[in-house]
PDB file of C-alpha atoms and ligand atoms in Angstrom:
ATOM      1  CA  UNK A  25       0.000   0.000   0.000  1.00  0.00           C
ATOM      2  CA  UNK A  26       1.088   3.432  -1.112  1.00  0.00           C
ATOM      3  CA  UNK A  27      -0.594   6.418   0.315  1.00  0.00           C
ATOM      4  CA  UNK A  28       0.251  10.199  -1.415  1.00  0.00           C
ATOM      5  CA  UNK A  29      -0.454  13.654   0.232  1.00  0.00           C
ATOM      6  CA  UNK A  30      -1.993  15.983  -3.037  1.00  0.00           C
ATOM      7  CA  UNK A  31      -2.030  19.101  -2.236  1.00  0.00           C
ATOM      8  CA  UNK A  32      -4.712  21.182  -3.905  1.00  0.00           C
ATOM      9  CA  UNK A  33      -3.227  24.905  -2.466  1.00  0.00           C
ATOM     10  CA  UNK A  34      -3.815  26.785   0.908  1.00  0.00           C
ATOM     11  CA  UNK A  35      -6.149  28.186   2.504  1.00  0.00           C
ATOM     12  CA  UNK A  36      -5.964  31.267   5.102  1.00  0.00           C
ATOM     13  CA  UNK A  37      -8.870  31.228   7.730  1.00  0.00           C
ATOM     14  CA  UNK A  38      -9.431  33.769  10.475  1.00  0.00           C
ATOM     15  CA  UNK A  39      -7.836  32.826  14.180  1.00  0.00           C
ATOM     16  CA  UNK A  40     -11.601  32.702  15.496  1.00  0.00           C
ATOM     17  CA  UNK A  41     -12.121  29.798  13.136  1.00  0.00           C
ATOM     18  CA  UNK A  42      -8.684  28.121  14.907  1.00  0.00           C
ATOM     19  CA  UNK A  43      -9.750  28.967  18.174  1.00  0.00           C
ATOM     20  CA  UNK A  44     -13.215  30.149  18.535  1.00  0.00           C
ATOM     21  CA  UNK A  45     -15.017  31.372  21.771  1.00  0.00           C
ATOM     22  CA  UNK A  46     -17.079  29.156  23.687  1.00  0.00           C
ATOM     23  CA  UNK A  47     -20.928  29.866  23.535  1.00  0.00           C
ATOM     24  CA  UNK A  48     -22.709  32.002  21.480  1.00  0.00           C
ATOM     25  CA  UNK A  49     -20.192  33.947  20.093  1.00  0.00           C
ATOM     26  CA  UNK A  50     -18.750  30.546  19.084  1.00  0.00           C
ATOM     27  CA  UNK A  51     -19.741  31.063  15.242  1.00  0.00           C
ATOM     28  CA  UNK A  52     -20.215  34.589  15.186  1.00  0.00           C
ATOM     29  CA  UNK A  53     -16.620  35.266  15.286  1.00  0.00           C
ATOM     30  CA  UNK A  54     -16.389  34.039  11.922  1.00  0.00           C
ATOM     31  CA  UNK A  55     -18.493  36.750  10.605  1.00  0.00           C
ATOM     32  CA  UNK A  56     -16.547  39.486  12.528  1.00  0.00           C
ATOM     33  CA  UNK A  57     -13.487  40.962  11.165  1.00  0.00           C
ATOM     34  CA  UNK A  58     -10.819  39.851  12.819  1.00  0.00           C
ATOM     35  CA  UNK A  59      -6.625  38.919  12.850  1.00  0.00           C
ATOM     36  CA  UNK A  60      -6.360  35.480   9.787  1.00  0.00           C
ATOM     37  CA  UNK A  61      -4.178  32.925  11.127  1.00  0.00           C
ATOM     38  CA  UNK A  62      -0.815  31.890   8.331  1.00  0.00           C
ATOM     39  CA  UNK A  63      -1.920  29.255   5.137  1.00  0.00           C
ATOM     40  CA  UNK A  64      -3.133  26.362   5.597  1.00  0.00           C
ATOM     41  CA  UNK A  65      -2.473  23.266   2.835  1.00  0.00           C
ATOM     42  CA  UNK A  66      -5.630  21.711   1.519  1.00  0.00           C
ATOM     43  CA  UNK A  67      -4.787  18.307   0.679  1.00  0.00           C
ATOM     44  CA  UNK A  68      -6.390  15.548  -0.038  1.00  0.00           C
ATOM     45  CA  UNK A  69      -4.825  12.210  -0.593  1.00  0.00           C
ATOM     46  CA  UNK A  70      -4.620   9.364  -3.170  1.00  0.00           C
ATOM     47  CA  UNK A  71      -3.719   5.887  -1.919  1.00  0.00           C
ATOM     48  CA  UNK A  72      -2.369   2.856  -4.192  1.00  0.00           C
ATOM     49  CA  UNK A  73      -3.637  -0.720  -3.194  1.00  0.00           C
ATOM     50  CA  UNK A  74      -3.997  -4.332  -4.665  1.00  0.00           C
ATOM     51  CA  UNK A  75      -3.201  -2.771  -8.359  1.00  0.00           C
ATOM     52  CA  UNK A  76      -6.593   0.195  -7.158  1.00  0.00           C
ATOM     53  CA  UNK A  77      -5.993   3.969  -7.092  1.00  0.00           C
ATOM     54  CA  UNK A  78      -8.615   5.517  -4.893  1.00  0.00           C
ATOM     55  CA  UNK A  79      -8.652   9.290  -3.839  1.00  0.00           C
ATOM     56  CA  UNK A  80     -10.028  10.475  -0.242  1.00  0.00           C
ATOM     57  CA  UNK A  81     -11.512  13.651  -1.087  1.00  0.00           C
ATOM     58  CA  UNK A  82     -10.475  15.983  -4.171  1.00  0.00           C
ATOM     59  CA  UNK A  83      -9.159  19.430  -2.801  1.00  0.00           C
ATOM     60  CA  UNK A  84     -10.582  22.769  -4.171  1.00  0.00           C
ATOM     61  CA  UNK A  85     -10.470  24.391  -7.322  1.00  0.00           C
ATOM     62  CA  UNK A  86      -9.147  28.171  -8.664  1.00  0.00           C
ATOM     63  CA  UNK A  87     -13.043  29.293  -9.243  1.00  0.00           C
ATOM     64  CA  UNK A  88     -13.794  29.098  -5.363  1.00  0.00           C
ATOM     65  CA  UNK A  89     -15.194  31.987  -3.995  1.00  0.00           C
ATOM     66  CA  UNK A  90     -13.864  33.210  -0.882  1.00  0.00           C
ATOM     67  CA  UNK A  91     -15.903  33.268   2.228  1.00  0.00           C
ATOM     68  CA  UNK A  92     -15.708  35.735   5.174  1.00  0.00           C
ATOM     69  CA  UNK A  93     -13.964  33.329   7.264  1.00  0.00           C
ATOM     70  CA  UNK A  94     -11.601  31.235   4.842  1.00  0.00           C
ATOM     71  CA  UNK A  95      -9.332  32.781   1.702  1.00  0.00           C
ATOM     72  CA  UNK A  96      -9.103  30.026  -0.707  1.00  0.00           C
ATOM     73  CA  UNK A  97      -5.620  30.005  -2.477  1.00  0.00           C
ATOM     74  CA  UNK A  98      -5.575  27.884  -5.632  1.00  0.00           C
ATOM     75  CA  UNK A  99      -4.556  28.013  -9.111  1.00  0.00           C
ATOM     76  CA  UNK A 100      -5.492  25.994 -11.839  1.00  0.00           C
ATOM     77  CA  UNK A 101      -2.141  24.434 -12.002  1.00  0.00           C
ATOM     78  CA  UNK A 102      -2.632  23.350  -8.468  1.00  0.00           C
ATOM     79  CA  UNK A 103      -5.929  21.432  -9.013  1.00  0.00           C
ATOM     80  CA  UNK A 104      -6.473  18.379  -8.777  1.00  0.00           C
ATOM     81  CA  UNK A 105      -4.800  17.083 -12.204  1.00  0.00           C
ATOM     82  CA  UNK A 106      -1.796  19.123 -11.180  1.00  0.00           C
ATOM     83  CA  UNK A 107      -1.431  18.106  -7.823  1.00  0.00           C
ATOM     84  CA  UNK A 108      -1.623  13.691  -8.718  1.00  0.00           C
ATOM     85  CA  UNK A 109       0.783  14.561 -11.758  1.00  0.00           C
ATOM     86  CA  UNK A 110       3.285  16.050  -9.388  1.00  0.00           C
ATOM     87  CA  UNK A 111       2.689  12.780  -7.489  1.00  0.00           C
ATOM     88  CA  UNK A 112       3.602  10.816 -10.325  1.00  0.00           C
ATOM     89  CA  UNK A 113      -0.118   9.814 -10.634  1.00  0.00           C
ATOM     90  CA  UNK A 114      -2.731   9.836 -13.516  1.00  0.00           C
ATOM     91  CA  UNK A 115      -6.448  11.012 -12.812  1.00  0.00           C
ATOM     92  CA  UNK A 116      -7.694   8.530 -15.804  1.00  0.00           C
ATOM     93  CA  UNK A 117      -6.514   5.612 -13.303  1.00  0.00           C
ATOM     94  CA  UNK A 118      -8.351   7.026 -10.165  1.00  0.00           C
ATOM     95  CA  UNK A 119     -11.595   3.947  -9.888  1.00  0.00           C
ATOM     96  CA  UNK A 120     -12.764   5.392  -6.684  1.00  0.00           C
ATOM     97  CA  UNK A 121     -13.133   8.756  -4.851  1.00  0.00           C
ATOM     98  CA  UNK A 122     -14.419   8.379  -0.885  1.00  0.00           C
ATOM     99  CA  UNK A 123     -15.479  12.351   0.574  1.00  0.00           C
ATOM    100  CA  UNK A 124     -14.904  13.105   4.372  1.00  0.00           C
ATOM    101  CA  UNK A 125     -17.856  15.770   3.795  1.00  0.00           C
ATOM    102  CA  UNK A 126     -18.973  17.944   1.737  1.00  0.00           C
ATOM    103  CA  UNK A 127     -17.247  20.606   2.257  1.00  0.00           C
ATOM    104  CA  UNK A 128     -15.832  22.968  -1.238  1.00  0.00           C
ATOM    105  CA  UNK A 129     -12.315  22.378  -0.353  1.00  0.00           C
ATOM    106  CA  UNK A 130     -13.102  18.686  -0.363  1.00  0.00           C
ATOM    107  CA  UNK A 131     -15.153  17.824  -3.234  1.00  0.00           C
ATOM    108  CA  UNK A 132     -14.517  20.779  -5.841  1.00  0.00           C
ATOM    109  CA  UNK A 133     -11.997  18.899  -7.237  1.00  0.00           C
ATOM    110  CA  UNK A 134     -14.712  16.031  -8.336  1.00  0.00           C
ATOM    111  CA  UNK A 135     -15.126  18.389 -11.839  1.00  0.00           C
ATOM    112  CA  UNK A 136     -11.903  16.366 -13.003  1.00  0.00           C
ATOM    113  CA  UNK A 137     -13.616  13.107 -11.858  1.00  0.00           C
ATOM    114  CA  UNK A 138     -14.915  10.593 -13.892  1.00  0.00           C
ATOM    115  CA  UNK A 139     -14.586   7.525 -11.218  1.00  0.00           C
ATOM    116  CA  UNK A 140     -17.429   6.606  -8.499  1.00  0.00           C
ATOM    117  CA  UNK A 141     -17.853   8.293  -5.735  1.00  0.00           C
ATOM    118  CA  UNK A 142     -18.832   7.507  -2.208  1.00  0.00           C
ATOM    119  CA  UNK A 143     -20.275   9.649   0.195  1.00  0.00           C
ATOM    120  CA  UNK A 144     -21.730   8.550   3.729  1.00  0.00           C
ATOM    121  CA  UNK A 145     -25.625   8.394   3.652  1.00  0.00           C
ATOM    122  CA  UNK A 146     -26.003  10.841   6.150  1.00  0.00           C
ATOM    123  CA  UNK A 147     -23.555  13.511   4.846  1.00  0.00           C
ATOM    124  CA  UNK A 148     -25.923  13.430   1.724  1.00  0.00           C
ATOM    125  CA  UNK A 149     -29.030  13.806   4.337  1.00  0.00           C
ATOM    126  CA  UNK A 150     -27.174  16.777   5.101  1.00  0.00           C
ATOM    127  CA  UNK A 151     -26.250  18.224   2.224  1.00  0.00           C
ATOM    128  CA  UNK A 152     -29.600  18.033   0.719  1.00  0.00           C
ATOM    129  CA  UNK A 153     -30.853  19.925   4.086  1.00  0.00           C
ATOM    130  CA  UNK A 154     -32.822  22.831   4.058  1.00  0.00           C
ATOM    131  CA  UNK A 155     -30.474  24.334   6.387  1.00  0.00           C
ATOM    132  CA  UNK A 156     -26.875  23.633   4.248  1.00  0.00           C
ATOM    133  CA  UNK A 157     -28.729  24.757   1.175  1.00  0.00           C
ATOM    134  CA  UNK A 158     -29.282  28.386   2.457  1.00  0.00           C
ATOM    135  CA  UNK A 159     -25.844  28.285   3.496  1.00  0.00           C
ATOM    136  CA  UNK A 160     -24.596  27.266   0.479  1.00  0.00           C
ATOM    137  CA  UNK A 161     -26.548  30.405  -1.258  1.00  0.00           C
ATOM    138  CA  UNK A 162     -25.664  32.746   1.155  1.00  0.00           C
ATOM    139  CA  UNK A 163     -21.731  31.691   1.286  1.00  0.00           C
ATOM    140  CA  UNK A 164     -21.928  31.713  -2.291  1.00  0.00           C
ATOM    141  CA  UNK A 165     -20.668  28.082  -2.224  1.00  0.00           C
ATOM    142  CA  UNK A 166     -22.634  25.639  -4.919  1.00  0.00           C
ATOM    143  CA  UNK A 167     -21.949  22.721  -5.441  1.00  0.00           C
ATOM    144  CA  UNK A 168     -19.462  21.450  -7.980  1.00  0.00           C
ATOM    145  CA  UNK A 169     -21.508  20.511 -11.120  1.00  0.00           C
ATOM    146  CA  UNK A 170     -22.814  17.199 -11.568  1.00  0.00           C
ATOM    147  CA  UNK A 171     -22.401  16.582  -7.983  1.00  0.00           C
ATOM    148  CA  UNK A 172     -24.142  13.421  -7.782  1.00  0.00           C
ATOM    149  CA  UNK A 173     -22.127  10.734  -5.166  1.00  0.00           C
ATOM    150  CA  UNK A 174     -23.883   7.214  -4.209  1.00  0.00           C
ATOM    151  CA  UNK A 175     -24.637   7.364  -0.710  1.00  0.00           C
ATOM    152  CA  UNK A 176     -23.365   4.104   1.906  1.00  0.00           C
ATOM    153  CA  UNK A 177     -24.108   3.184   4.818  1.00  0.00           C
ATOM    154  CA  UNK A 178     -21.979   2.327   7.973  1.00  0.00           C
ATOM    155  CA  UNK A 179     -23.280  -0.891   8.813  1.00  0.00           C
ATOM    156  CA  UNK A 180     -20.158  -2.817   8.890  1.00  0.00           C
ATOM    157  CA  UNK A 181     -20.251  -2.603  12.572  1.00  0.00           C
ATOM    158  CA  UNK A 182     -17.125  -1.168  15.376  1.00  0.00           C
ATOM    159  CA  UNK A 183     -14.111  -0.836  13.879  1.00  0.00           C
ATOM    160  CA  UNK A 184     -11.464  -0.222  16.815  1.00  0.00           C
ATOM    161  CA  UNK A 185     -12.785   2.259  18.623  1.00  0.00           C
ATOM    162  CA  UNK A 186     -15.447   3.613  16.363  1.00  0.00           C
ATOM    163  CA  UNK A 187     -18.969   2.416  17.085  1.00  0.00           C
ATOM    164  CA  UNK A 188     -19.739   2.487  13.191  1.00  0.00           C
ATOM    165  CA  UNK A 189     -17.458   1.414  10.289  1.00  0.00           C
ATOM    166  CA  UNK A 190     -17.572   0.578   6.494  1.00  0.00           C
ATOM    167  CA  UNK A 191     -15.106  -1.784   4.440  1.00  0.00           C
ATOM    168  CA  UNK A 192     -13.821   0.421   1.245  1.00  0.00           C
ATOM    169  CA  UNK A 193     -11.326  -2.344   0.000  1.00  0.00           C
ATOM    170  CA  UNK A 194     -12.464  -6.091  -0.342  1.00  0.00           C
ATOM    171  CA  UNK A 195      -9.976  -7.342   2.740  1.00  0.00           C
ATOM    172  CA  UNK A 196     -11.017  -4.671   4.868  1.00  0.00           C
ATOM    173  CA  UNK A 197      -7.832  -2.666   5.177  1.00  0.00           C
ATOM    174  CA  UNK A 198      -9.133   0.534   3.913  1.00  0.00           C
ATOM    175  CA  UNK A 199     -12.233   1.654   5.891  1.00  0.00           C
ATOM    176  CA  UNK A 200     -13.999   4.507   6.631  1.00  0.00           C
ATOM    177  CA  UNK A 201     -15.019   5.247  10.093  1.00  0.00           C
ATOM    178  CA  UNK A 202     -17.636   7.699  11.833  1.00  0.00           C
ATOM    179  CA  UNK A 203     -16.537  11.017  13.174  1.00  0.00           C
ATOM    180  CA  UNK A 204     -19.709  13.265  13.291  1.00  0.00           C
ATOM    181  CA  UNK A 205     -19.135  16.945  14.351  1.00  0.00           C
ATOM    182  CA  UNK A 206     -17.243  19.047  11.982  1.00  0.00           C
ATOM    183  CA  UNK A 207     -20.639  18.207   9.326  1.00  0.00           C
ATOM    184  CA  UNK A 208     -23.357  15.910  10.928  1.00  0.00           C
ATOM    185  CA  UNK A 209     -22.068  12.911   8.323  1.00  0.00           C
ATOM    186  CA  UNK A 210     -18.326  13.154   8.434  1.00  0.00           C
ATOM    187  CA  UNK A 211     -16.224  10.315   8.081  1.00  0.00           C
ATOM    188  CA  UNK A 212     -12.846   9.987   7.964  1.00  0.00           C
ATOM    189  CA  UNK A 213     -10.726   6.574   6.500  1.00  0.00           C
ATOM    190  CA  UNK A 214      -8.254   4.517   7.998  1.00  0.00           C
ATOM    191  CA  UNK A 215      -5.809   2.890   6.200  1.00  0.00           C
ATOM    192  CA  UNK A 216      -3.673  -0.177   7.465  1.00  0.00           C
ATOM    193  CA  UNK A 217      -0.477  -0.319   5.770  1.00  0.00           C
ATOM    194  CA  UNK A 218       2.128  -2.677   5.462  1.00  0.00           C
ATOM    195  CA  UNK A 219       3.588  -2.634   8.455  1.00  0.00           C
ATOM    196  CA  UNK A 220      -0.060  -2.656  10.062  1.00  0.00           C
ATOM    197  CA  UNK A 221      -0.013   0.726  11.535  1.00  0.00           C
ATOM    198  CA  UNK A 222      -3.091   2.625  11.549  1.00  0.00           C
ATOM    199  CA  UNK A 223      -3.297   5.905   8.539  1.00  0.00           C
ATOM    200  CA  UNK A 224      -5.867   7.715   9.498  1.00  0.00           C
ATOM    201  CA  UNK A 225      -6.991  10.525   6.562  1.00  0.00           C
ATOM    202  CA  UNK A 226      -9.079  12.253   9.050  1.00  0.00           C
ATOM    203  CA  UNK A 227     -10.456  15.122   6.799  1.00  0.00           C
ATOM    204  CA  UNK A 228     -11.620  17.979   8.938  1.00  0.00           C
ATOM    205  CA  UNK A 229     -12.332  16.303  12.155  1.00  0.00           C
ATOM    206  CA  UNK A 230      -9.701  18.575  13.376  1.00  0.00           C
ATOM    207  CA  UNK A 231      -7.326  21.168  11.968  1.00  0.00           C
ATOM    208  CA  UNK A 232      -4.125  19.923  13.803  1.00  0.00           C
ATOM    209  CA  UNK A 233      -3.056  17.325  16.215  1.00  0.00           C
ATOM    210  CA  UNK A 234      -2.849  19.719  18.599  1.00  0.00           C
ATOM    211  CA  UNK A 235      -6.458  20.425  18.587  1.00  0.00           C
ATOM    212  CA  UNK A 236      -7.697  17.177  18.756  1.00  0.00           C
ATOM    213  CA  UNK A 237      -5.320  16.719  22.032  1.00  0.00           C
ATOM    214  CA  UNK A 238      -7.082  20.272  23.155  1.00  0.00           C
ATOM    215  CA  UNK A 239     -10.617  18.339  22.588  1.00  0.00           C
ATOM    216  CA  UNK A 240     -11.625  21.794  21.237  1.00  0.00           C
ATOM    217  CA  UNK A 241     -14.586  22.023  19.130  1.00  0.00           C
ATOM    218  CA  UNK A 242     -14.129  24.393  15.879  1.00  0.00           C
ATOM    219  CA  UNK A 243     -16.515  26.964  15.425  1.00  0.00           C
ATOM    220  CA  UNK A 244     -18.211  25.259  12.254  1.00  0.00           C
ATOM    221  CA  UNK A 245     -19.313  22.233  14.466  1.00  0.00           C
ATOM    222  CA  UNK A 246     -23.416  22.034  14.464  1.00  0.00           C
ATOM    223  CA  UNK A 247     -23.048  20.984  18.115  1.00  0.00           C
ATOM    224  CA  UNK A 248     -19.674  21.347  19.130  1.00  0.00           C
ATOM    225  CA  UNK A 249     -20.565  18.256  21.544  1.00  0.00           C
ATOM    226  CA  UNK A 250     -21.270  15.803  18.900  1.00  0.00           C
ATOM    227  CA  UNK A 251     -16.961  17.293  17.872  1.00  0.00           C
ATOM    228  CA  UNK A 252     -15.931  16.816  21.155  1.00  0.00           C
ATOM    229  CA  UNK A 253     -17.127  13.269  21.636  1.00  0.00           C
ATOM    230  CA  UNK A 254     -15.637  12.411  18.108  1.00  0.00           C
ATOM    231  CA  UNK A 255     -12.473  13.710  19.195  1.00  0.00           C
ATOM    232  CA  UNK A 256     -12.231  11.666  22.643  1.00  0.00           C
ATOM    233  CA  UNK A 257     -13.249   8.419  20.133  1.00  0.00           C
ATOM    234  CA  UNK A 258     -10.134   9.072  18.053  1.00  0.00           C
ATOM    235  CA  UNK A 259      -7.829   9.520  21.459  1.00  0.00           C
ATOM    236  CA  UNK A 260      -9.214   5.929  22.456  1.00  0.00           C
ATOM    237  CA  UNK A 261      -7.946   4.369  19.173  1.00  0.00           C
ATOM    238  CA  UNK A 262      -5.007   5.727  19.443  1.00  0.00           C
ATOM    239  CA  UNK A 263      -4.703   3.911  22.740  1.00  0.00           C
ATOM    240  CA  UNK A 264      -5.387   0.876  21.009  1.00  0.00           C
ATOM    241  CA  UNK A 265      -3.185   1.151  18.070  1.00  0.00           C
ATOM    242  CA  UNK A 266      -0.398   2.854  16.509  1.00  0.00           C
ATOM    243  CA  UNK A 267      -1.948   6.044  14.698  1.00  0.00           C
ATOM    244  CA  UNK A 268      -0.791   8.606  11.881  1.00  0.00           C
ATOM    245  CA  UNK A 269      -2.905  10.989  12.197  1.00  0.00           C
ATOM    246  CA  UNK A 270      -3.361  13.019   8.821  1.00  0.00           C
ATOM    247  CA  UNK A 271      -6.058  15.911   9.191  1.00  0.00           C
ATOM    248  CA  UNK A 272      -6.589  17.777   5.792  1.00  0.00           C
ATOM    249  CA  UNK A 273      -5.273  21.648   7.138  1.00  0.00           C
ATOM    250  CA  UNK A 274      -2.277  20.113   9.314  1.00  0.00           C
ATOM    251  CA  UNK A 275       0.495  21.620   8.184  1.00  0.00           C
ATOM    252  CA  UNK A 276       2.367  18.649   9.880  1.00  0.00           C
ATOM    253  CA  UNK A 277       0.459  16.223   7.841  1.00  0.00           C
ATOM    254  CA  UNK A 278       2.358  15.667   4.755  1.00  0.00           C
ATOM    255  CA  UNK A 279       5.962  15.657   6.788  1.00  0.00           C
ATOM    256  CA  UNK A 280       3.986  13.147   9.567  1.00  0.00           C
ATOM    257  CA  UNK A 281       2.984  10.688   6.573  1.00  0.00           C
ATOM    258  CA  UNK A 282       6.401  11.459   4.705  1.00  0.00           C
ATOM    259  CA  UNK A 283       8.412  10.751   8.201  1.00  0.00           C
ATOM    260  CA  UNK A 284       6.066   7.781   9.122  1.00  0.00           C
ATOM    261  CA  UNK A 285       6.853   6.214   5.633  1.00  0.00           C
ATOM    262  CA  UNK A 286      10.536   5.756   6.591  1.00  0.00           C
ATOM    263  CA  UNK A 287      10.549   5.559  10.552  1.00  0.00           C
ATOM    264  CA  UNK A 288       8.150   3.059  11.958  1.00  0.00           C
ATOM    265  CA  UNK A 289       9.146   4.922  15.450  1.00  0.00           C
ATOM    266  CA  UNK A 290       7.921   8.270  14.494  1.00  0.00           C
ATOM    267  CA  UNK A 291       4.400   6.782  14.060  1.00  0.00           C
ATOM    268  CA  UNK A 292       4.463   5.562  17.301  1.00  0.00           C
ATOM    269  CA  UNK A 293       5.797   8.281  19.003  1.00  0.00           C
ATOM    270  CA  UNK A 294       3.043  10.464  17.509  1.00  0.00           C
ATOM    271  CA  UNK A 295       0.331   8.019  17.973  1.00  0.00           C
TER     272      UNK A 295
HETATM  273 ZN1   ZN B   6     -14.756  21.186   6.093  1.00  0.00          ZN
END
């Protein structure tokens, strides 16, 4: 197994939207000017198996409107097709594409797709709510264009210490887990590689490592306790097994799969 970081361009998102206040004025900040924290990447990742090139999520695209808390940074040189052929990869021999959420910066990149794609069922629930729609018109964020992903379900029961799991690959070693909070349907997929260590391409469930260690909701959340909860879930696999942890924003992320790659003791010492 051979997992790539792509990386689709930065983004820049206000410091409220890092570390928001508690309460009320936990989303509110984001509409308030305010000090933007440095670029973030916005990756997304591509991962080789049994002769099978999938892609978890597929980054953002140059025509992305800004929003008032987020600065989207991408050419079209950086776009998907950019970002697998600096990987050495081809798009035409992508088969499958498995979203986190559906989130711009995740799934704009599907307008160079021609493979399936999987969303979770209830991430589609979501994104079909009356709710995300107005926000999608008021953000000025549609949908990429033919947006149309088949929908599964997590019924493949626990899968460490997830309650709900789905197989992606036929033996199981690519699956996608539940981690509700950053969007009501978010999943994120874990990856055992060869040496049976634990990748986990964790979308947005958090920006860093650090903030899932600071179990601190972000300010995007629905119910920040539905985050928090998530969070704790992904501590107690840890505890059980020896995690990369590769959020989409980390900075770290590309150097922690990069440095895991060539020092099993690196992986441990961050799991
Ligand atoms: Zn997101």
């Amino acid at each position: 197994m051979k997992i790539h970081a792509l990386t689709t361009g930065t983004v820049q998102v206000k410091r409220s939207f890092l570390f928001p206040k508690q309460g009320a004025q936990r989303q509110l900040g984001l509409f308030l000017p305010g000090p933007w924290a440095d670029p973030l990447p916005i990756h997304c990742w591509a991962i080789e198996h049994d002769g099978v090139l999938r892609l978890v999520d597929t980054g953002e695209t140059a025509v992305a409107r800004n929003v008032p808390f987020a600065r989207m940074e991408v050419t079209r040189e950086r776009e998907l097709p950019g970002a697998m052929a600096a990987a050495g990869l081809a798009l035409d021999d992508v088969s499958e594409v498995v979203l986190t959420h559906s989130h711009g910066d995740h799934v704009d990149g599907l307008v160079h797709v021609r493979a399936r794609v999987l969303i979770n069922e209830a991430e589609l629930r979501f994104v079909s709510s009356p709710t995300a729609r107005v926000m999608r018109r008021v953000l000025r964020q549609p949908l990429p264009p033919g947006f149309a992903p088949e929908p599964f379900a997590l019924d493949g029961g626990a899968f460490g210490a997830f309650q709900r799991s789905r197989a992606i690959s036929d033996d199981g070693r690519i699956v996608a887990v539940d981690t509700p909070g950053h969007t009501p349907g978010h999943i994120s997929v874990i990856c055992i590689d060869d040496s049976g260590r634990h990748v986990m391409l964790a979308g947005d469930t958090t920006d860093s490592l650090e903030q899932l260690h600071s179990l601190r909701a972000d300010a995007v959340a629905p119910d920040p306790k539905v985050h928090v909860a998530t969070m704790k879930t992904i501590l107690a696999h840890f505890a059980k097994y020896p995690t990369i942890y590769l959020p989409s924003h980390d900075p770290e992320s590309a150097a922690r799969l990069a440095g895991a790659t060539t020092s099993a003791e690196t992986a441990v010492a961050i799991a």
